[in-house]
Coordinates of C-alpha atoms in Angstrom, one line a residue:
M1 CA 0.2 -0.1 -0.1
K2 CA 2.8 2.5 1.3
R3 CA 4.5 1.4 -2.4
A4 CA 1.6 2.2 -4.6
L5 CA 1.1 5.8 -2.7
V6 CA 4.7 6.5 -3.6
L7 CA 4.2 5.1 -7.1
A8 CA 0.9 7.9 -7.7
A9 CA 2.5 10.5 -5.7
S10 CA 5.8 10.4 -7.8
G11 CA 3.3 9.6 -11.2
V12 CA 1.7 13.2 -10.2
V13 CA 4.9 14.7 -9.9
L14 CA 6.4 13.8 -13.2
A15 CA 2.3 14.7 -14.9
L16 CA 3.2 18.1 -13.5
L17 CA 6.4 18.9 -14.9
N18 CA 5.5 17.4 -18.2
A19 CA 2.9 19.7 -18.1
V20 CA 5.5 22.9 -17.4
L21 CA 8.3 21.4 -19.5
L22 CA 6.1 21.3 -22.2
A23 CA 3.2 23.9 -21.8
P24 CA 3.6 26.7 -24.5
S25 CA 5.5 29.4 -23.1
S26 CA 7.8 33.5 -23.6
S27 CA 9.3 32.7 -20.5
Q28 CA 12.8 32.6 -22.6
V29 CA 12.3 35.8 -24.2
Y30 CA 12.0 38.8 -21.4
A31 CA 11.3 42.6 -22.9
S32 CA 14.8 43.1 -21.9
D33 CA 15.9 41.1 -23.9
V34 CA 14.9 43.1 -27.4
F35 CA 14.5 46.2 -26.5
G36 CA 17.5 47.0 -24.4
A37 CA 16.4 48.5 -20.7
L38 CA 13.0 48.9 -19.9
R39 CA 13.1 53.4 -20.2
L40 CA 11.7 55.1 -17.2
P41 CA 10.1 58.7 -17.7
G42 CA 12.1 61.2 -19.5
D43 CA 14.7 58.2 -20.5
P44 CA 14.3 58.4 -25.0
A45 CA 12.6 55.4 -26.8
F46 CA 12.9 53.7 -29.8
I47 CA 11.7 54.4 -32.9
A48 CA 9.5 51.7 -35.0
G49 CA 8.6 52.5 -38.5
H50 CA 5.2 52.4 -39.2
R51 CA 4.9 50.3 -42.7
G52 CA 8.4 51.6 -43.2
D53 CA 9.6 55.0 -43.8
R54 CA 6.0 56.2 -45.4
S55 CA 7.5 59.9 -45.6
V56 CA 10.0 59.0 -48.3
A57 CA 7.9 56.1 -50.6
P58 CA 4.5 54.0 -50.4
E59 CA 3.7 52.8 -47.1
N60 CA 4.9 48.4 -46.8
T61 CA 6.4 48.8 -50.1
I62 CA 10.0 47.7 -51.0
P63 CA 11.1 51.7 -51.3
A64 CA 9.5 52.3 -48.4
F65 CA 11.2 49.5 -46.0
T66 CA 14.6 49.7 -47.7
A67 CA 14.4 53.7 -46.9
A68 CA 13.8 53.0 -43.3
F69 CA 16.3 49.8 -43.0
E70 CA 19.0 53.0 -43.8
N71 CA 17.3 55.3 -41.6
D72 CA 20.9 55.1 -38.8
A73 CA 17.6 56.3 -36.5
M74 CA 15.1 53.8 -36.3
Q75 CA 15.9 50.3 -34.5
F76 CA 12.6 48.4 -35.6
V77 CA 10.7 48.6 -39.0
E78 CA 7.2 47.7 -39.1
T79 CA 4.4 45.8 -41.3
D80 CA 1.1 44.5 -42.2
V81 CA 0.8 40.9 -43.2
Q82 CA -2.7 39.6 -44.8
L83 CA -3.0 36.1 -46.7
S84 CA -3.7 36.2 -50.9
R85 CA -5.9 33.9 -52.0
D86 CA -3.9 31.5 -52.2
G87 CA -2.0 31.0 -49.4
V88 CA 0.9 33.6 -49.6
P89 CA 1.7 36.2 -47.2
M90 CA 2.0 39.2 -48.3
L91 CA 2.3 42.9 -47.4
F92 CA -0.5 44.9 -46.9
H93 CA -2.6 46.5 -44.2
D94 CA -6.2 48.1 -45.4
T95 CA -9.1 45.7 -45.5
T96 CA -9.5 46.6 -48.8
L97 CA -7.1 47.9 -52.0
E98 CA -8.8 50.6 -52.9
R99 CA -6.8 53.2 -51.0
V100 CA -4.2 52.6 -51.9
A101 CA -4.4 50.2 -55.6
G102 CA -7.9 51.4 -56.8
T103 CA -9.5 48.0 -56.5
R104 CA -12.4 47.2 -53.7
K105 CA -11.2 43.8 -52.9
R106 CA -9.0 42.0 -50.4
V107 CA -6.1 40.7 -50.3
G108 CA -7.4 37.8 -49.7
E109 CA -10.2 37.3 -52.8
L110 CA -6.8 37.8 -55.1
S111 CA -3.9 34.9 -56.0
A112 CA -0.4 36.3 -55.0
R113 CA 0.0 36.6 -59.2
Q114 CA -3.2 39.4 -59.4
L115 CA -1.7 41.3 -56.3
K116 CA 1.6 41.6 -57.8
R117 CA -0.1 42.7 -61.5
L118 CA -1.5 45.5 -59.3
D119 CA 0.3 49.1 -59.1
V120 CA 0.4 50.2 -54.8
G121 CA 2.4 53.3 -55.5
A122 CA 0.8 56.0 -57.9
F123 CA -1.4 56.6 -55.4
Y124 CA 1.6 58.2 -53.1
S125 CA 3.4 59.9 -55.9
E126 CA 3.7 59.5 -60.4
R127 CA 7.4 58.7 -58.8
F128 CA 6.5 55.4 -57.9
A129 CA 4.0 54.6 -60.8
G130 CA 4.6 50.9 -61.4
T131 CA 5.6 50.0 -57.7
R132 CA 4.6 46.5 -56.2
M133 CA 3.6 44.9 -53.2
P134 CA 5.6 42.9 -52.1
S135 CA 5.3 39.2 -49.8
L136 CA 6.7 38.5 -46.5
A137 CA 9.5 36.0 -47.7
E138 CA 10.9 39.5 -50.0
F139 CA 10.8 41.6 -47.0
L140 CA 12.7 39.3 -44.9
D141 CA 15.0 38.1 -48.2
L142 CA 15.7 42.4 -48.1
A143 CA 15.4 42.9 -44.3
A144 CA 18.9 40.1 -43.9
D145 CA 21.7 43.3 -45.3
Y146 CA 20.4 45.0 -42.4
D147 CA 20.5 45.1 -38.6
K148 CA 16.6 46.2 -37.5
R149 CA 14.1 44.3 -35.9
L150 CA 11.0 43.8 -37.9
L151 CA 7.6 44.5 -36.4
I152 CA 5.0 42.5 -38.8
E153 CA 1.3 42.3 -37.7
L154 CA -0.6 39.9 -38.2
K155 CA -3.9 41.9 -39.8
S156 CA -7.6 40.0 -38.1
D157 CA -7.6 36.7 -36.4
W158 CA -5.9 34.0 -37.4
T159 CA -5.7 30.3 -37.4
L160 CA -3.1 27.9 -36.7
A161 CA -2.9 26.7 -40.6
E162 CA -3.0 30.0 -41.7
I163 CA -0.3 30.9 -39.0
D164 CA 1.6 28.1 -40.5
R165 CA 2.3 29.8 -43.9
V166 CA 3.8 33.0 -42.5
L167 CA 6.1 30.5 -39.6
A168 CA 7.1 28.6 -42.7
V169 CA 8.2 31.8 -44.3
V170 CA 10.2 33.2 -41.4
D171 CA 12.0 29.2 -40.7
A172 CA 13.2 29.8 -44.1
S173 CA 14.9 33.3 -43.8
A174 CA 17.7 34.4 -42.1
V175 CA 16.2 37.3 -40.6
G176 CA 13.9 34.9 -37.8
S177 CA 15.8 35.6 -34.5
R178 CA 14.9 39.4 -35.3
V179 CA 11.2 38.8 -36.2
M180 CA 8.3 39.8 -33.3
L181 CA 5.2 38.8 -34.0
Q182 CA 1.9 41.3 -33.2
S183 CA -2.3 41.3 -33.1
F184 CA -5.1 43.0 -31.7
S185 CA -6.6 39.7 -32.1
I186 CA -6.9 37.3 -28.9
E187 CA -7.8 34.4 -30.9
T188 CA -4.6 35.4 -33.2
L189 CA -2.3 36.3 -29.9
Q190 CA -3.6 32.3 -28.1
N191 CA -2.4 30.7 -31.9
L192 CA 1.1 32.1 -32.1
Q193 CA 1.0 31.6 -28.4
E194 CA 0.1 27.7 -29.6
A195 CA 1.9 27.2 -32.7
A196 CA 5.4 29.7 -31.9
P197 CA 6.1 30.3 -28.4
Q198 CA 9.6 30.8 -29.3
I199 CA 8.4 34.1 -31.6
P200 CA 8.6 37.2 -29.5
R201 CA 5.6 38.2 -29.1
L202 CA 3.1 41.9 -29.2
M203 CA -0.4 42.2 -28.4
L204 CA -1.6 45.1 -29.6
I205 CA -4.9 47.1 -27.4
R206 CA -6.6 50.1 -27.7
E207 CA -7.3 51.1 -23.7
L208 CA -5.5 49.9 -21.3
P209 CA -7.2 47.9 -18.7
A210 CA -6.0 49.0 -14.6
D211 CA -3.8 46.5 -14.5
P212 CA -3.7 44.6 -17.5
V213 CA -0.5 42.1 -15.8
P214 CA -2.2 38.9 -16.0
M215 CA -3.3 39.6 -19.3
A216 CA -0.1 40.2 -20.7
R217 CA 1.0 37.3 -18.4
Q218 CA -2.0 34.8 -20.2
L219 CA -1.0 35.1 -23.2
G220 CA 2.7 34.9 -23.3
V221 CA 3.6 38.4 -25.1
L222 CA 6.6 40.8 -24.0
A223 CA 5.2 44.1 -24.4
L224 CA 1.8 45.8 -24.9
G225 CA 1.2 48.0 -27.9
T226 CA -0.9 50.7 -27.0
T227 CA -2.5 54.0 -28.2
A228 CA -1.2 57.8 -26.3
R229 CA -4.2 59.0 -24.9
A230 CA -4.2 55.2 -23.5
V231 CA -0.4 55.2 -21.9
T232 CA -1.1 58.7 -20.7
A233 CA -5.4 58.1 -19.0
A234 CA -3.8 55.1 -17.0
P235 CA 0.3 56.1 -16.5
E236 CA -0.5 53.4 -13.0
S237 CA -1.2 50.7 -15.9
L238 CA 1.8 51.1 -17.6
Q239 CA 3.8 50.9 -14.4
R240 CA 2.6 48.2 -13.0
L241 CA 3.6 46.2 -16.4
H242 CA 7.5 47.9 -16.3
E243 CA 7.3 46.5 -12.6
A244 CA 6.1 43.1 -14.6
G245 CA 9.2 42.8 -17.1
F246 CA 6.3 43.6 -20.1
G247 CA 7.3 46.8 -22.5
V248 CA 4.4 48.7 -23.3
L249 CA 5.3 51.0 -27.3
C250 CA 2.5 53.1 -28.7
Y251 CA 1.8 54.0 -32.2
T252 CA 1.2 56.0 -34.5
L253 CA 2.5 59.1 -33.5
N254 CA 3.2 61.5 -35.8
S255 CA 3.9 65.1 -32.8
E256 CA 6.0 66.7 -31.2
R257 CA 3.0 67.0 -28.1
S258 CA 3.0 63.1 -28.1
W259 CA 6.2 62.4 -28.6
A260 CA 7.0 65.1 -25.4
E261 CA 3.8 62.6 -23.7
V262 CA 5.1 59.2 -24.4
R263 CA 8.4 60.3 -22.9
A264 CA 7.6 61.3 -19.9
L265 CA 5.6 58.9 -18.9
G266 CA 8.6 56.7 -20.4
V267 CA 7.0 54.0 -22.8
D268 CA 9.6 52.0 -24.8
G269 CA 9.0 52.2 -27.8
I270 CA 7.6 55.0 -30.1
I271 CA 5.5 53.9 -33.8
T272 CA 6.2 57.0 -36.1
D273 CA 5.4 57.9 -39.7
T274 CA 7.9 60.3 -39.6
P275 CA 11.9 58.5 -38.3
S276 CA 13.5 60.9 -39.0
E277 CA 11.5 63.9 -37.7
L278 CA 11.4 61.8 -34.5
D279 CA 15.3 61.6 -34.0
G280 CA 15.6 65.1 -34.2
W281 CA 13.3 66.1 -31.7
L282 CA 14.7 62.9 -29.4
A283 CA 18.1 64.4 -30.1
Q284 CA 16.8 67.6 -29.0
N285 CA 14.8 67.0 -26.2
A286 CA 16.6 63.3 -24.5
P287 CA 19.8 64.0 -23.3
G288 CA 22.2 61.2 -24.7
T289 CA 20.4 60.6 -27.6

């Protein structure tokens, strides 16, 4: 009887150990591993170029990404990924193609070949007429020539099978260690946690709850990305995140007023359409940059 109890207890211990060891976890990667030391109020934030460098070239295109990669001010380059009808990860932000390419269709309604025929540069200026939509693979190939980190948003809800399409491209690239995935979708973040616990993840959220730490821990993210309005309305939430080791980024800030507001609170990163302007502002207003 005693031996049976010992064996049973041993079985429980082994089961618990297996549950801990096999459960998806982001504990191998911390915000400080990716962002450096978390910022204190008044510290300069790192700069992330929104959809490349939109201030000099059409968003989410090779010219915009090249400008961002060659801009020493930026540590991160941000983009958006959606699947074509035939399952190819393509870089595009909007729900429909109308604003950029003049058609009301969605990315998922066209094949990658059809998407490649669209002009996604003429809307910006005639100089960029004929610019084509890049695939995720093309973006990662370009990134291999530079040292920037890559912040990739998965638009809307993604299934595990759809996420695998992105992971296959990331795994085949030479820059997988510099990729960070982000989403507004809880479903997508949960599926990312299951499918790729080793890849750093960021949760996008428009408002901060009073205590966002339990949510961040449950989803296995290392940072939250939110608005300037959210952090100025709830600075105690930002403090709680920092105390627990989570980073905080703000999107998409393009004015000196918003930069000053979030720097005063100690936000770790700023996603912006005007990276060079932000870099110049930080040089003037944040000693040591």
